[in-house]
Structure formats: structure tokens, C-alpha cells
Amino acid sequence: MQISARNQFEGVVKEVKEGVVTAEVVLELPGGVEIVAVVTIDSARRLGLAPGKPAIAVVKATDVMLGVPE
Amino acid sequence: MQISARNQFEGVVKEVKEGVVTAEVVLELPGGVEIVAVVTIDSARRLGLAPGKPAIAVVKATDVMLGVPE
Amino acid sequence: MQISARNQFEGVVKEVKEGVVTAEVVLELPGGVEIVAVVTIDSARRLGLAPGKPAIAVVKATDVMLGVPE
Amino acid sequence: MQISARNQFEGVVKEVKEGVVTAEVVLELPGGVEIVAVVTIDSARRLGLAPGKPAIAVVKATDVMLGVPE
Amino acid sequence: MQISARNQFEGVVKEVKEGVVTAEVVLELPGGVEIVAVVTIDSARRLGLAPGKPAIAVVKATDVMLGVPE
Amino acid sequence: MQISARNQFEGVVKEVKEGVVTAEVVLELPGGVEIVAVVTIDSARRLGLAPGKPAIAVVKATDVMLGVPE
């Protein structure tokens, strides 16, 4: 599927921390930048997310805020 | 303010496209990666967002989805 | 790409209404149910969304609220 | 309360899985389609969500993404 | 409908600014605090939102971030 | 950082309930109104959120829905 979300960043799974309902997944992007996602455990397992596995972080443009230094 | 959102990426505003209620802002991150945000026009103006200005993209971890290549 | 979002509903685009920054897209699902999405115009055009075209509505589980009759 | 969210789907609770903070609730819509929500446990309990109980899934239009087959 | 969203604030509509797809609605809460919502124009009209009309702002707990003074 | 999110409410942390991945934080605003946030545990700890500590609830305008009495 090609998806409407404007922001898609390819990386590699660095860490998966499982709770009861949700899992926190840390993705390492090129250049060492990290992006953190909270998804359901079922999603994390269905996608086979595990350290070392390639994955893509997807963020809808309306979910991005902007800040400026004070 | 220091904010809870886990994902914060520093960059430079590349483009601002204004609608009536919302504005689309493209931020260029180090390495040439772009991130797109849709914020209200009032926010864009209050922060003085304009091409060349430094800004930070902020994304809550629960708003990040993950994908894997099919 | 296979995506983590738990809710994926296949349908057909019924209507696209374009603003300056965002577009409202109505999808008709099997059984006549409709689902409405607001995406950026650039996304709508990049995906070629137009009446009659098949498309999939994708919703992250953390973005679904629940209600009960009062 | 009548709510602004454009997408409201009536169904029946099929399953509730409780974590410590959040609960995952699966709703079965007419035609057998399922929709999954992650809400706080307090919300799930306050609404009395339990298998067999009628409920409505509510999704804001800005939280719906669209995809097309690749 | 009684809804799962934990945060519900009653106020009075102060201002409605209509774009093509979305509308920005400012609600004044007791004590003079304001809360701003961006909803689709169709939603704003369907609910009859107009200055002086009572309304309730609804926010899902997963959409609230927290900050602390630096 | 000064952030684009239109809605920022200053209060005091009343309660923190920790799960495995996420934490639920209740903030008490002036006038006794409460607002509930679900953030990752790492965020809650990094910000040092604990009962009695001042904090700010931040909500993006596109994440606010509106309702009217039925």
C-alpha cells in the first residue's frame, strides 16, 4: 500500500519494549537520529518488529507540531 | 518549555504555504530529509515561521506508525 | 508497505473537496458506509485520489474513541 | 452529546484486553468488520465496555489516512 | 452519546473562522480560558456552531502532551 | 522552546499512574478542572512529573473535537 501520510522515514529497529496493550519501538534513522513509536503489541508482532529489522516510521502531517527556540 | 513529546527534530523552514485556516510548513532536517507539518495559520504567524528560520518538529510517540516493506 | 495501523478499510473514493492546504475525501465502504478523511492536497494528488478510485482508509487504534448510547 | 467527529460506526464490543493504563477494545461492526480502539482503562470502565455491549467507534476526519494499492 | 474521551470542557463558542475544508472554532471556558479546535466545516455546520452557542471541547488523553518550565 | 500547539494550560500534577510503556498523568488546572494525559513513562520520568509539580498540558488544535448537548 502507498499511504497518504507525508512523512515516512526509513530506519532500523533498535529496541522493542512490550507492555500489556502497547509496545514502544525505537527506530534508528540514518545519521543516528532516533524516532520512538507507541503501537499496539499486536501490531508490533504482526509486523515482526525486532532489533535489527528494517522499518519505516510514518507520521501524518497534521500530527506534527512546530517549535522555535525561546 | 520542555515538552513530553519524545520526537523532536531540529531543522530549518524551507517553505510555508498558507490556506485560510491551516498552513503547511516544510522543514528541512540535517542530511536533506524533509518533514511536513500542518498547523493553524495563527500558530505559524505567532512563531514567525518563514523560509530560512530554524524550527523544531515535534511528534508524540503515539502518533508514529510503523511499516515494513511488503 | 505493510503498516502497523490496526484499522484498514477498503472502499472507493466517492468525493474529493479541495481547499488550499487540505482536501476532504469521502470513501464509500462496502454496505454503503462512508468514512471521511482530511489529508493534505499534495497527498491526495500524489495518490491520484478521484471519484471511483479504490482506496483504503487507515486509522491508528489510539485515534479511535468509543461511545455508548446515553 | 452530539459530537463533531465525522466518522461514527455502531457495533458491538467483541473483546476487551486490559493493560495497566490502557485497554484495547475490539468492536464488531455490521458485516463482521472489526475496529480496534485503545482507550484508558478508566474510560473503558466508566462506559461499562464489555463483550456483547453496543458501542460506537468515533474517529476524527483528520485522524484518517488514505492508502492506495501499490 | 457518552464518549470515552477523558477530557471534556464545557464552554461557549466565541468565534468561528471558516476555510474551504476546515473551520477554526474558539471556545471560551469558565474563567475566560480559551480552547481552539480545528474541525471540518461540515461538522461545524452540522452542530450549528456559532458565537454564543454552548459547546463542549473533547480531547482524548493520548492527544495531551505535558511540558514543564525550562 | 515555544511550541505551535494552540492550547496550553498551566496546572499542577495531581496523580501519576505508571504502566509498563505509558503513564497516565492527571493535571489540576486553576478552578479545580482536571485534564488527563497519557504519555510514555520515559517522558514522564524525563520531565520529573510527580504530584505537586507544576506542568503544562499542551493540545494541538486539530486534536480537539467539539460537541453540543443533544
PDB file of C-alpha atoms in Angstrom, chain F residues 1-51:
ATOM      1  CA  MET F   1      11.003  26.001  23.156  1.00  0.00           C
ATOM      2  CA  GLN F   2       7.923  27.939  22.135  1.00  0.00           C
ATOM      3  CA  ILE F   3       5.509  25.474  20.505  1.00  0.00           C
ATOM      4  CA  SER F   4       2.861  25.815  17.767  1.00  0.00           C
ATOM      5  CA  ALA F   5       0.146  23.964  19.693  1.00  0.00           C
ATOM      6  CA  ARG F   6      -2.613  26.477  20.335  1.00  0.00           C
ATOM      7  CA  ASN F   7      -3.853  25.068  23.573  1.00  0.00           C
ATOM      8  CA  GLN F   8      -1.568  25.288  26.599  1.00  0.00           C
ATOM      9  CA  PHE F   9      -2.967  25.041  30.101  1.00  0.00           C
ATOM     10  CA  GLU F  10      -0.861  25.516  33.214  1.00  0.00           C
ATOM     11  CA  GLY F  11      -1.617  23.385  36.227  1.00  0.00           C
ATOM     12  CA  VAL F  12      -0.195  21.148  38.920  1.00  0.00           C
ATOM     13  CA  VAL F  13       0.331  17.384  38.707  1.00  0.00           C
ATOM     14  CA  LYS F  14      -2.227  15.631  40.889  1.00  0.00           C
ATOM     15  CA  GLU F  15      -1.536  11.986  40.154  1.00  0.00           C
ATOM     16  CA  VAL F  16       0.773   9.772  38.117  1.00  0.00           C
ATOM     17  CA  LYS F  17      -0.186   6.162  37.373  1.00  0.00           C
ATOM     18  CA  GLU F  18       2.553   4.140  35.707  1.00  0.00           C
ATOM     19  CA  GLY F  19       2.017   1.200  33.360  1.00  0.00           C
ATOM     20  CA  VAL F  20       4.813  -0.621  31.548  1.00  0.00           C
ATOM     21  CA  VAL F  21       5.049   1.610  28.473  1.00  0.00           C
ATOM     22  CA  THR F  22       2.722   4.506  29.212  1.00  0.00           C
ATOM     23  CA  ALA F  23       1.817   6.626  32.224  1.00  0.00           C
ATOM     24  CA  GLU F  24      -1.434   8.416  32.944  1.00  0.00           C
ATOM     25  CA  VAL F  25      -0.938  11.851  34.419  1.00  0.00           C
ATOM     26  CA  VAL F  26      -3.739  13.936  35.930  1.00  0.00           C
ATOM     27  CA  LEU F  27      -3.177  17.687  35.981  1.00  0.00           C
ATOM     28  CA  GLU F  28      -5.252  20.021  38.095  1.00  0.00           C
ATOM     29  CA  LEU F  29      -5.895  23.371  36.436  1.00  0.00           C
ATOM     30  CA  PRO F  30      -6.924  26.572  38.217  1.00  0.00           C
ATOM     31  CA  GLY F  31     -10.571  26.354  39.290  1.00  0.00           C
ATOM     32  CA  GLY F  32     -10.254  22.646  40.040  1.00  0.00           C
ATOM     33  CA  VAL F  33     -10.695  21.448  36.449  1.00  0.00           C
ATOM     34  CA  GLU F  34      -8.695  18.312  35.654  1.00  0.00           C
ATOM     35  CA  ILE F  35      -7.034  17.259  32.419  1.00  0.00           C
ATOM     36  CA  VAL F  36      -5.708  13.743  31.820  1.00  0.00           C
ATOM     37  CA  ALA F  37      -2.720  12.892  29.632  1.00  0.00           C
ATOM     38  CA  VAL F  38      -1.263   9.560  28.535  1.00  0.00           C
ATOM     39  CA  VAL F  39       2.449   9.874  27.790  1.00  0.00           C
ATOM     40  CA  THR F  40       5.301   7.363  27.703  1.00  0.00           C
ATOM     41  CA  ILE F  41       6.849   6.514  31.042  1.00  0.00           C
ATOM     42  CA  ASP F  42      10.198   7.721  29.765  1.00  0.00           C
ATOM     43  CA  SER F  43       8.681  11.148  29.071  1.00  0.00           C
ATOM     44  CA  ALA F  44       7.035  11.316  32.472  1.00  0.00           C
ATOM     45  CA  ARG F  45      10.325  10.490  34.175  1.00  0.00           C
ATOM     46  CA  ARG F  46      12.471  12.732  31.974  1.00  0.00           C
ATOM     47  CA  LEU F  47      10.200  15.671  32.892  1.00  0.00           C
ATOM     48  CA  GLY F  48      10.214  14.645  36.551  1.00  0.00           C
ATOM     49  CA  LEU F  49       6.416  14.626  36.694  1.00  0.00           C
ATOM     50  CA  ALA F  50       5.222  13.957  40.220  1.00  0.00           C
ATOM     51  CA  PRO F  51       2.313  15.107  42.420  1.00  0.00           C
TER      52      PRO F  51
END
